[in-house]
Coordinates of C-alpha atoms in Angstrom, one line a residue:
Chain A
X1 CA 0.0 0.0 0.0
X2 CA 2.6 2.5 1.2
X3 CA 4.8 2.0 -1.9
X4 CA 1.5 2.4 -4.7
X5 CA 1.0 5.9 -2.9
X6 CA 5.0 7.0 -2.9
X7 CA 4.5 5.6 -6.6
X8 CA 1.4 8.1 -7.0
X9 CA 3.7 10.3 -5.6
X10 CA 6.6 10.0 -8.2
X11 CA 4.7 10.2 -11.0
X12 CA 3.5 13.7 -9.9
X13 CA 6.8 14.6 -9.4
X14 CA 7.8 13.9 -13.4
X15 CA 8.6 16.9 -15.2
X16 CA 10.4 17.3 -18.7
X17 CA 13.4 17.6 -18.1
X18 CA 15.0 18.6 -21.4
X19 CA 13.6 21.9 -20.3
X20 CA 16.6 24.2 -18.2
X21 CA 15.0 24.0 -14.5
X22 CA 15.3 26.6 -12.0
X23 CA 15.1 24.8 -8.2
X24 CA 12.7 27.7 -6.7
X25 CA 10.0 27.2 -9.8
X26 CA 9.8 23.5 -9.2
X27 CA 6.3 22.3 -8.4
X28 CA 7.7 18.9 -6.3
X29 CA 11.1 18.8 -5.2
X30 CA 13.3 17.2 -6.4
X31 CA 15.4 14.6 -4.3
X32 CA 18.6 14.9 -6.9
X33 CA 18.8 17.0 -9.5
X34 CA 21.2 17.3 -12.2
X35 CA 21.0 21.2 -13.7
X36 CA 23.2 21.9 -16.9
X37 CA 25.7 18.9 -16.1
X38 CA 28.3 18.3 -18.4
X39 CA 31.4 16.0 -18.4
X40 CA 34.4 16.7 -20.5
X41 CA 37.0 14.6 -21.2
X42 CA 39.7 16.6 -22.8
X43 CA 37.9 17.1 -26.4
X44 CA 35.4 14.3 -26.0
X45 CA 32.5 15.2 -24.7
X46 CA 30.4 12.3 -21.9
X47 CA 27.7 13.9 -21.0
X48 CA 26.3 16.8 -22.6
X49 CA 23.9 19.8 -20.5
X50 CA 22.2 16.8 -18.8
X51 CA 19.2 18.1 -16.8
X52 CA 17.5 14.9 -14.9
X53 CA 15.3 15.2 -11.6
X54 CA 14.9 12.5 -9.2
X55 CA 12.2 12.2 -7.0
X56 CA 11.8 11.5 -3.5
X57 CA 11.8 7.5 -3.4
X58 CA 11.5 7.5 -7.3
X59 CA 13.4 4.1 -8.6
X60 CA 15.6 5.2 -12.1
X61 CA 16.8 2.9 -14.1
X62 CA 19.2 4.2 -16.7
X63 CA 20.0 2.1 -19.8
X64 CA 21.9 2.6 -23.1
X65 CA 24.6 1.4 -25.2
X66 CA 27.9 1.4 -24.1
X67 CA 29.7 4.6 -24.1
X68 CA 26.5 6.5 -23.5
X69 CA 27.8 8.2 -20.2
X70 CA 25.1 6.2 -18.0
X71 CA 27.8 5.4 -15.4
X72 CA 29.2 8.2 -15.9
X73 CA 26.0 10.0 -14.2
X74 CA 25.7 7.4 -11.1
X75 CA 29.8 8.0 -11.0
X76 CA 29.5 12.1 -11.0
X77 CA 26.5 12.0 -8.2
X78 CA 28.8 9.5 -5.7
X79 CA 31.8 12.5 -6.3
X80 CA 34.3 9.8 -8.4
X81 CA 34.2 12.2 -11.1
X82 CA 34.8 16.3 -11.0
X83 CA 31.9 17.6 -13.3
X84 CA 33.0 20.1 -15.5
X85 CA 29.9 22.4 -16.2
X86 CA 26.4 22.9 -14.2
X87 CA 25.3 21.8 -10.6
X88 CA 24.7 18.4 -9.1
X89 CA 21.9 18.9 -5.9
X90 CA 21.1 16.3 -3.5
X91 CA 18.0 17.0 -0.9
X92 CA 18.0 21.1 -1.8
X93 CA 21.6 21.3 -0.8
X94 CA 24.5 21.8 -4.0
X95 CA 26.7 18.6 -4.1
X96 CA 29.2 19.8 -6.6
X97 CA 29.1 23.7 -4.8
X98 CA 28.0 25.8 -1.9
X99 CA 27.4 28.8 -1.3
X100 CA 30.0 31.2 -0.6
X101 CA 29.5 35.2 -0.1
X102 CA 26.3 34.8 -2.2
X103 CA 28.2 32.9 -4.8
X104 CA 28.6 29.7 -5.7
X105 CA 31.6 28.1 -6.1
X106 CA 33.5 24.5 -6.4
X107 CA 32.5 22.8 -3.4
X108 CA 35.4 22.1 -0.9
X109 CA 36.3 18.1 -0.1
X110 CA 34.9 18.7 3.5
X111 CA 31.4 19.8 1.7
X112 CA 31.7 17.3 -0.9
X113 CA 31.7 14.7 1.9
X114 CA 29.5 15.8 4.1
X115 CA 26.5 15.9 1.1
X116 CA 27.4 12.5 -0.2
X117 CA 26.8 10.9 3.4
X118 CA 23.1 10.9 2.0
X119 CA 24.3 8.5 -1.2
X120 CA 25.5 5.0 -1.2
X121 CA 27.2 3.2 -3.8
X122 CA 27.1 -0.4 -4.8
X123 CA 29.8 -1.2 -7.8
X124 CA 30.1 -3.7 -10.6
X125 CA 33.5 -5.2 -9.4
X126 CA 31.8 -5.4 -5.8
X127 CA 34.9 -3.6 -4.4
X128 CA 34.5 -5.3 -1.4
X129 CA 37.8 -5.0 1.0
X130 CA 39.3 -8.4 0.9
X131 CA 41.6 -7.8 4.6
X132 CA 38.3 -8.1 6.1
X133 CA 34.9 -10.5 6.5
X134 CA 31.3 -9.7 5.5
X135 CA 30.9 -8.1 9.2
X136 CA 33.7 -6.0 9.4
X137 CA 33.2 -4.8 5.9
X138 CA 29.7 -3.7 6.8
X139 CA 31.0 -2.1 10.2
X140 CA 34.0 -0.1 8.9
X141 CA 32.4 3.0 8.0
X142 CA 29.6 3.2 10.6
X143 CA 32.3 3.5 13.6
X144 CA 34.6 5.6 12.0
X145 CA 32.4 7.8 9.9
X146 CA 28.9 8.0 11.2
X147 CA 30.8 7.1 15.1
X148 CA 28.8 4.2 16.2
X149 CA 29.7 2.2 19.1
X150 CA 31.3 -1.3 17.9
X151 CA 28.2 -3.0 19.7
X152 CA 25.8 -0.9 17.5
X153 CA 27.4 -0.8 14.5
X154 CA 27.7 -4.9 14.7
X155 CA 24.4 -5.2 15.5
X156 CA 23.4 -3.2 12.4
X157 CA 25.9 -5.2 10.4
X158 CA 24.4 -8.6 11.4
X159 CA 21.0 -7.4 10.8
X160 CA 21.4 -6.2 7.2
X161 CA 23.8 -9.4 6.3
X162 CA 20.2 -10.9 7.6
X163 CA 18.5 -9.0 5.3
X164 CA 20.3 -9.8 2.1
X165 CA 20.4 -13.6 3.4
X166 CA 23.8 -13.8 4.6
X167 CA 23.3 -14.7 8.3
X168 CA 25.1 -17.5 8.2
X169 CA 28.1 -15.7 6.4
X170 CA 29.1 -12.4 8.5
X171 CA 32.9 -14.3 9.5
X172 CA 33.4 -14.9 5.7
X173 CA 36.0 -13.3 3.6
X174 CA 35.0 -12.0 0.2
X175 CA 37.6 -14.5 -1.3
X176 CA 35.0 -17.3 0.5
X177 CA 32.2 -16.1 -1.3
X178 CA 30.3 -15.9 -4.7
X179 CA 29.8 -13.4 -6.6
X180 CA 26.1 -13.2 -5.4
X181 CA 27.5 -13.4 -2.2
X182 CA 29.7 -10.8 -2.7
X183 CA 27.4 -8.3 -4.0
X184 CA 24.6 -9.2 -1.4
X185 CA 27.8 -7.9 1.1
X186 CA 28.6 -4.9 -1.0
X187 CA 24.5 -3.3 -0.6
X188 CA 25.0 -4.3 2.9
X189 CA 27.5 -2.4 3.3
X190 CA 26.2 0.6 1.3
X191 CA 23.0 0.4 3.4
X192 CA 25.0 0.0 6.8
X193 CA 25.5 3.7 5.7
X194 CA 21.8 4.4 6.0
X195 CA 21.9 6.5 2.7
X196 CA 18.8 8.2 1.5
X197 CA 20.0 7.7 -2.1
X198 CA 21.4 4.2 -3.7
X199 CA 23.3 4.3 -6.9
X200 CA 23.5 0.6 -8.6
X201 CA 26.5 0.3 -11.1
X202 CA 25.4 -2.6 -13.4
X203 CA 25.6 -4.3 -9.8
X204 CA 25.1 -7.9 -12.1
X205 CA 27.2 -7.5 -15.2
X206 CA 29.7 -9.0 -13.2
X207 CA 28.0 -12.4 -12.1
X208 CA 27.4 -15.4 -13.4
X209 CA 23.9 -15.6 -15.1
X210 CA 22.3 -18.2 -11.8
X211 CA 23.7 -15.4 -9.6
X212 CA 22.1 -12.5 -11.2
X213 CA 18.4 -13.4 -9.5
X214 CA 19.6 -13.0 -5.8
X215 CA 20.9 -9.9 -6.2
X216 CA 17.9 -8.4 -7.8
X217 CA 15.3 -10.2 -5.5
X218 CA 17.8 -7.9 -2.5
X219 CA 17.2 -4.8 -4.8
X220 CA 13.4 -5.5 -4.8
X221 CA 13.4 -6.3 -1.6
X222 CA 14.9 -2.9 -0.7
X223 CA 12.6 -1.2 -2.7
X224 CA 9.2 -2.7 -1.2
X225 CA 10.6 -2.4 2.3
X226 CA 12.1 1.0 2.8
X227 CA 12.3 4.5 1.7
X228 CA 15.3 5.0 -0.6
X229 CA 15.6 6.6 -3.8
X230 CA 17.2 4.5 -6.2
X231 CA 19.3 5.1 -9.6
X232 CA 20.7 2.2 -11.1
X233 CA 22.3 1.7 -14.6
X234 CA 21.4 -1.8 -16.0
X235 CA 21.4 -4.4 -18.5
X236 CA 18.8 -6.6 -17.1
X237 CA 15.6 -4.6 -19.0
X238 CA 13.3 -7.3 -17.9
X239 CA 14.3 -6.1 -14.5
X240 CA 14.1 -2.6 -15.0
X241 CA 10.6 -2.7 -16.7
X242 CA 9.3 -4.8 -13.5
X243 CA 11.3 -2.6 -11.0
X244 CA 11.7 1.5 -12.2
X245 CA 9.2 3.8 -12.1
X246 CA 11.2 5.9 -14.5
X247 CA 13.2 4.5 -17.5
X248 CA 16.1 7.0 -19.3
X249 CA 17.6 5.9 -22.2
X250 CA 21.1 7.6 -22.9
X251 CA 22.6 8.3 -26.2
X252 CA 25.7 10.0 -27.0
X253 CA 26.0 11.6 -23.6
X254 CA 22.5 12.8 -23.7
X255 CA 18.6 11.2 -22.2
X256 CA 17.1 10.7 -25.5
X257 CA 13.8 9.5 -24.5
X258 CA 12.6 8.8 -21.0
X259 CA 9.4 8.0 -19.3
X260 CA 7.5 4.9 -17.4
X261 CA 8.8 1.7 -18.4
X262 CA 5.7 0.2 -19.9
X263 CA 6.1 3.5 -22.2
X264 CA 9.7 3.2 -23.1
X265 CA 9.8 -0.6 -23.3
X266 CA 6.1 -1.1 -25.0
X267 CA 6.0 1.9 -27.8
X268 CA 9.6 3.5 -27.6
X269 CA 9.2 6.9 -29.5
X270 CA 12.8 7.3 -30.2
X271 CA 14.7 6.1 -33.5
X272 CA 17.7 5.1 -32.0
X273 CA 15.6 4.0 -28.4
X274 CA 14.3 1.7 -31.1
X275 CA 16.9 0.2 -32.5
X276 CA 19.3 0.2 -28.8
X277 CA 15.9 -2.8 -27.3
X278 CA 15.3 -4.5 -30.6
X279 CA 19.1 -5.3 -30.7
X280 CA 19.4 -6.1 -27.0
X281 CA 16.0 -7.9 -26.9
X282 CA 17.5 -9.9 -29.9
X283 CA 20.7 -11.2 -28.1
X284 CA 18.8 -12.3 -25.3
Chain B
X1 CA 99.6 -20.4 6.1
X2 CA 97.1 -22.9 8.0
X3 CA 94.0 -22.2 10.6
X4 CA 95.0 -21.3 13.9
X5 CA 91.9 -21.8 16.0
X6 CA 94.0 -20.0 18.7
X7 CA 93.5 -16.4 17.1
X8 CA 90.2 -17.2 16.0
X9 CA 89.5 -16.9 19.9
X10 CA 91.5 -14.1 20.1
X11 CA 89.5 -12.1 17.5
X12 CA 86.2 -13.4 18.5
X13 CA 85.7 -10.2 21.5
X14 CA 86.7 -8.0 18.7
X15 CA 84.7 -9.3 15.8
X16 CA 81.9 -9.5 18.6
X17 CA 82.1 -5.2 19.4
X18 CA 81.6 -5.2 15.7
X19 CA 79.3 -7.0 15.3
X20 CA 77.3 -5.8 17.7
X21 CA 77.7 -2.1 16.1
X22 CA 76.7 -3.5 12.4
X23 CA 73.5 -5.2 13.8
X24 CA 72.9 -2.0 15.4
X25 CA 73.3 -0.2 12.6
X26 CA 71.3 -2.3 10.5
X27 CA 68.3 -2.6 12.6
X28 CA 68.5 1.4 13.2
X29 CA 68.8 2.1 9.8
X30 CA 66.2 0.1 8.7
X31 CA 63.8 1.4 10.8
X32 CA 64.3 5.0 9.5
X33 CA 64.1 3.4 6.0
X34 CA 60.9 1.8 6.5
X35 CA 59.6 4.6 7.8
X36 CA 61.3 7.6 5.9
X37 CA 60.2 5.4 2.8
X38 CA 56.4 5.4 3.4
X39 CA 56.5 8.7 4.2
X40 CA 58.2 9.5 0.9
X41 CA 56.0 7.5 -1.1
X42 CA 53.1 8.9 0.5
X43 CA 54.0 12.2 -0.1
X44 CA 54.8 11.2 -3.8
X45 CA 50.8 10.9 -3.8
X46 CA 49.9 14.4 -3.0
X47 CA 47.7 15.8 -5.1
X48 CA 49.7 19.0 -5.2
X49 CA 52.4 18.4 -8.0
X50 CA 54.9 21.0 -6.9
X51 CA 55.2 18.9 -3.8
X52 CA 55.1 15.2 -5.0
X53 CA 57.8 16.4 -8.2
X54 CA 60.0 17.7 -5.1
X55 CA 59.8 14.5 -3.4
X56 CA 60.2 12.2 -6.8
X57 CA 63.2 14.2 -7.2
X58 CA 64.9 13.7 -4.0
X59 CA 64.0 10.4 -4.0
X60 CA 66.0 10.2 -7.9
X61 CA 68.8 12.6 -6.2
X62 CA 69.5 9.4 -3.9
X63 CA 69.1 6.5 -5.8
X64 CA 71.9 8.2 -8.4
X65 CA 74.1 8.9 -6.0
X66 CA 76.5 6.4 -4.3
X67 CA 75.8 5.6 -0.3
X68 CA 79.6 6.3 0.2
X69 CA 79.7 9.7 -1.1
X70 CA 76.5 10.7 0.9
X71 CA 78.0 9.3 4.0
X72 CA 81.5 11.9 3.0
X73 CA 79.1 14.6 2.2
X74 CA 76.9 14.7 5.4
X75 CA 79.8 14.0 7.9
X76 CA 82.7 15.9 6.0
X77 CA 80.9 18.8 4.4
X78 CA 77.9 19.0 6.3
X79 CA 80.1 20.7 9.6
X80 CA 80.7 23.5 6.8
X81 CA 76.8 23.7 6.7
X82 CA 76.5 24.1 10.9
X83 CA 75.7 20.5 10.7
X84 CA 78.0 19.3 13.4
X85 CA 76.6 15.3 14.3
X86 CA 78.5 12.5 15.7
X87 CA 79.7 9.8 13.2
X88 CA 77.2 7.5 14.1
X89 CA 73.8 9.6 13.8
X90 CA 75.5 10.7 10.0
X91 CA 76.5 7.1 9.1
X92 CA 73.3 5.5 10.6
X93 CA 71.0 8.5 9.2
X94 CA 72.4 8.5 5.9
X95 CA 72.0 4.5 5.9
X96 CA 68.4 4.8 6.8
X97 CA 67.7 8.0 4.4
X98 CA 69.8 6.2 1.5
X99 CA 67.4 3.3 2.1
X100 CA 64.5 5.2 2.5
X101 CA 64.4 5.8 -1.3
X102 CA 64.7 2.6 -2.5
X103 CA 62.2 1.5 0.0
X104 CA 59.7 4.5 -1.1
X105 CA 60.1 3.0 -5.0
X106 CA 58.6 -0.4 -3.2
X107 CA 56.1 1.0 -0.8
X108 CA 54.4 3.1 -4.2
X109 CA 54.7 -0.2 -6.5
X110 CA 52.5 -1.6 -3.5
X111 CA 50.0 0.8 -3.3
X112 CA 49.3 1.4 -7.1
X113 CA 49.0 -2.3 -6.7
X114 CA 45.7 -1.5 -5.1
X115 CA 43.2 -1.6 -7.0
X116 CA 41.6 1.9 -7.9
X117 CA 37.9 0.5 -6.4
X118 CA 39.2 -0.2 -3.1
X119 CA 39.4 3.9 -3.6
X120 CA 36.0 4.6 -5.4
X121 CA 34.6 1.9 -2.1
X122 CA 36.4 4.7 0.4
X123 CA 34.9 7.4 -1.2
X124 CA 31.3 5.9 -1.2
X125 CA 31.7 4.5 1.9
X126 CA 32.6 8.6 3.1
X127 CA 35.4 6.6 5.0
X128 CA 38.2 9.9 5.3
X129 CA 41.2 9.8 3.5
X130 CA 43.1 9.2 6.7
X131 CA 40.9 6.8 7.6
X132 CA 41.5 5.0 3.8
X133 CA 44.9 5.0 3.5
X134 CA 45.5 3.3 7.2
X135 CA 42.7 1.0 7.4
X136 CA 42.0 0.0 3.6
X137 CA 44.7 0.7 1.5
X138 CA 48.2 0.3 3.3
X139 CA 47.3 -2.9 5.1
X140 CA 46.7 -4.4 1.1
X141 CA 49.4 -2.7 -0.2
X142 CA 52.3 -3.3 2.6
X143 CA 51.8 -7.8 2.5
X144 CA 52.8 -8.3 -1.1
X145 CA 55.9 -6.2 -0.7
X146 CA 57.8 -7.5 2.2
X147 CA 59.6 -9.6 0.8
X148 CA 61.1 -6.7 -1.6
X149 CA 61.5 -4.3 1.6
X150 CA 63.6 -7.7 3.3
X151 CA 65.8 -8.1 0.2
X152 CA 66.8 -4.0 1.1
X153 CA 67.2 -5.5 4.6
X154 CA 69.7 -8.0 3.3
X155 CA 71.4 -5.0 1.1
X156 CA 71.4 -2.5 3.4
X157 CA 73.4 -4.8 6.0
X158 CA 76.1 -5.9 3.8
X159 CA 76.3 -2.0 3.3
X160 CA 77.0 -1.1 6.7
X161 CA 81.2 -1.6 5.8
X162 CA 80.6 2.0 4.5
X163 CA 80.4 3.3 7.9
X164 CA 84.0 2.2 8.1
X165 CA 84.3 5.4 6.3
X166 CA 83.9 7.2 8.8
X167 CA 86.0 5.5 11.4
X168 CA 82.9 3.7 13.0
X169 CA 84.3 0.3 13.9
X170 CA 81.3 -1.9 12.1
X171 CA 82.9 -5.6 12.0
X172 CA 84.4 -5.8 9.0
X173 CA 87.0 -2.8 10.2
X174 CA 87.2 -4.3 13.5
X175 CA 88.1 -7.7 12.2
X176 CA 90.6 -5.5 9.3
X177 CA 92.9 -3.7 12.1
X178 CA 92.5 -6.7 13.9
X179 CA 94.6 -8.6 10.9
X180 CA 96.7 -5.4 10.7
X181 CA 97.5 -5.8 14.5
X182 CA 98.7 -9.4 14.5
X183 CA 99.5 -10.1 10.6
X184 CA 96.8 -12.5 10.3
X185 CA 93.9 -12.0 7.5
X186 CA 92.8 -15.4 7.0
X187 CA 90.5 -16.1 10.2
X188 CA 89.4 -12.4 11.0
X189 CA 88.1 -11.8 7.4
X190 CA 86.6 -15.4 7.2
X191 CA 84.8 -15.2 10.1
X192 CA 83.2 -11.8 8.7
X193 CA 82.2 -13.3 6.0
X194 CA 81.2 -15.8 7.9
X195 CA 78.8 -14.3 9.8
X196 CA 77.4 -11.9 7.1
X197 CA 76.1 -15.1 5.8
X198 CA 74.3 -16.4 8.9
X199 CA 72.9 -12.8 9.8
X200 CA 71.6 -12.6 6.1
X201 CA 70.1 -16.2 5.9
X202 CA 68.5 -15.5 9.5
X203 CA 66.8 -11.8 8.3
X204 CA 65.8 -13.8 5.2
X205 CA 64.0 -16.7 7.2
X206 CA 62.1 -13.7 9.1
X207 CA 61.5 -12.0 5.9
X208 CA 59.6 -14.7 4.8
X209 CA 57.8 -15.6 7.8
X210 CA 56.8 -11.9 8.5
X211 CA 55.2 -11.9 5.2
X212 CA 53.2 -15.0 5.3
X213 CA 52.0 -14.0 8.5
X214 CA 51.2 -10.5 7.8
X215 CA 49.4 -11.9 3.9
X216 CA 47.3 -14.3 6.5
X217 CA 46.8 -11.6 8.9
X218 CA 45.4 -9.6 5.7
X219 CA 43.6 -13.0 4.0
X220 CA 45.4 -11.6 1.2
X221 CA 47.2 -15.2 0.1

């Protein structure tokens, strides 16, 4: 029930957002908002004026051909990557700047961190830290960052590893586990964070295909059972049509057609939208 | 001329001071090295280029330069320079800075070892960069190259001869004016080399067991 109404909610919270936005103007806040973003790498150009609004709880999948600066957007919003034009917000505040004598300028590391406390990241490659087991992976950041007691923090720690069926796996090394395992550690671990916002980095392009299913029943799980605000990039379109409330396909750096899965997926508007599913539906 | 066991007894309290004085030395020197070096190498990964291309350059100023003539310059010329220290700090500082680079050179092969996620997973993870660098990425990128820091062990201890340079009586000098003294090289400069052996095939057998232990320690094997 509560997630049909924050659905009702997203929905009324879509806007064009080819259109340049202006965060006073806005009818429903955003939760992240890209404004003007582009990403430079010497002469090539990534991402190109991207303007994209996330709601509040909204679930984004982005999808597109290789290339397309998709991670490039999930890699800008966790700080990984200096943008080079516009203004990244997260929850009202600037990510990317602040607000200095009335002006706004490159935001300092100590900003930077402090805004991306609300994001968490889970990675392709897991990037899980191999000195240490499932537990302690999950416990790092919540005693030295957020300063949790060790009780509390491996309390939390054990709970989540629950969560994501790993109970029975928190003394493990990453070397001891599957992939599945592994990535199931690596969302626990984001989540240990308690991150408003998740970012998903083709979280299963990494697994073997009879691994990709746990990992995507945690995501669902995550997404029935609490309030986060989720952005992943993907390759599983069966998963995103099921999952996201919002599908953008990227092209060249740029969303060139976005809207509710069954819309994108069932009666795709866009040329090259088009031809990027009937090829990828094709191999499989 | 045949082995007289007779002056190997003799020597032995002599070849003993010195021996004492090169282990000293060694251990010393290796501490500053292993220290000195991490702190060049981390240094090396500042951000700020004017400061790591100072640091890359000492580090290349070193390596080029032979450990004797360092050792001259510091306690011979260095006076010149209001640098007035006892033979022993220069030779065992210079020992341990002279090291330092070559151990810096191993220290960053270590750590751009690491992969660049374990970076990307401190950054998401908001861990600080203090916080990264001490808890995430030294402990994976110090177990892999111990056994490179041990062979500059090794090195560094059949080095310490150079501090004869400066008339501090390591072994091998000790066990020299002993043969000067009573006209007998043969068991003086045998036993040396002797022990040099045994001392290098015992910090080897550490070597190795410090870095099993430390890559189990780690689960890094």
């Amino acid at each position: 029930m509560s997630d049909s109404i924050s659905r009702i909610g997203n929905v009324m919270a879509l806007k064009p957002s080819n259109l340049p936005v202006n965060p006073e103007l806005s009818p429903a806040k955003p939760f992240v908002r890209f404004e003007n973003v582009s990403k430079r790498y010497g002469t090539y150009t990534v991402l190109d004026n991207l303007n994209l609004d996330i709601a509040r709880n909204e679930k984004v999948s982005i999808i597109g051909p290789s290339g397309s600066g998709k991670t490039t957007v999930l890699r800008m919003l966790m700080t990984l990557e200096r943008i080079n034009d516009g203004i990244i917000w997260v929850d009202d505040e600037p990510l990317t700047h602040m607000q200095k004598n009335g002006k706004m300028v490159p935001a300092t590391n100590a900003h930077m961190r402090r805004v991306r406390g609300k994001i968490g990241m889970v990675f392709q490659h897991f990037n899980l830290f191999p000195h240490m087991t499932a537990l302690q992976n999950c416990m790092e950041a919540p005693i030295s960052v957020l300063g949790l007691s060790k009780q509390e923090a491996e309390a939390r720690a054990a709970e989540l590893l629950d969560m994501v069926g790993l109970g029975d796996k928190k003394k493990h090394y990453p070397i001891q586990l599957s992939g599945g395992q592994k990535q199931r550690v690596a969302i626990a671990r984001a989540l240990a964070m308690r991150p408003k916002v998740m970012l998903f980095d083709e979280v299963t392009s990494a697994l073997d295909p009879e691994l990709v299913g746990e990992v995507l029943n945690v995501i669902r799980k995550l997404g029935a059972e609490h309030d986060l605000t989720m952005l992943m990039v993907t390759h599983q379109m069966g998963f995103a049509k099921e999952f996201s409330d919002r599908v953008c396909f990227f092209y060249g750096g740029k969303i060139t057609e976005q809207g509710p899965p069954d819309q994108l997926f069932g009666n795709p508007q866009n040329e090259r939208t088009r031809q990027f599913l009937s090829a990828v539906l094709e191999a499989g | 001329m045949t082995w007289d066991w007779s002056v190997v007894w003799e020597a032995f309290p002599y070849l003993y001071r010195g021996a004492i004085v090169t282990i000293q030395a060694t251990i010393l020197g290796f501490a500053i090295a292993l220290i000195l070096g991490l702190c060049f190498a981390l240094i090396r990964q500042s951000p700020n280029r004017i400061v790591s291309a100072s640091v890359t350059e000492i580090v290349e100023f070193i390596r080029s330069t032979p450990l004797l003539l360092q050792v001259f310059f510091v306690y011979f010329v260095g006076p010149q320079f209001g640098l007035n220290i006892s033979a022993w700090v220069a030779g065992v500082g210079v020992l341990g800075i002279h090291y330092a680079a070559f151990c810096s050179e191993c220290y960053r092969a270590g750590i751009e070892n690491v992969e660049q996620g374990q970076w990307e997973a401190c950054t998401a993870l908001n861990l600080s960069p203090i916080r990264s660098w001490r808890v995430i990425i030294l402990p994976q990128a110090i177990p892999p190259i111990v056994p490179s820091l041990g062979n500059y062990l090794i090195s560094m201890f059949k080095d310490t001869p150079v501090l004869a340079a400066i008339a501090i009586l390591e072994m091998l000098q000790q066990a020299k004016n002993f043969g000067s003294d009573n006209y007998r090289y043969l068991e003086v400069i045998t036993m040396s080399g002797f022990f040099y052996l045994v001392f290098s095939l015992i910090a080897s057998a550490i070597v190795q067991a410090v870095s099993y232990w430390l890559n189990r320690r780690y689960h890094l094997l």
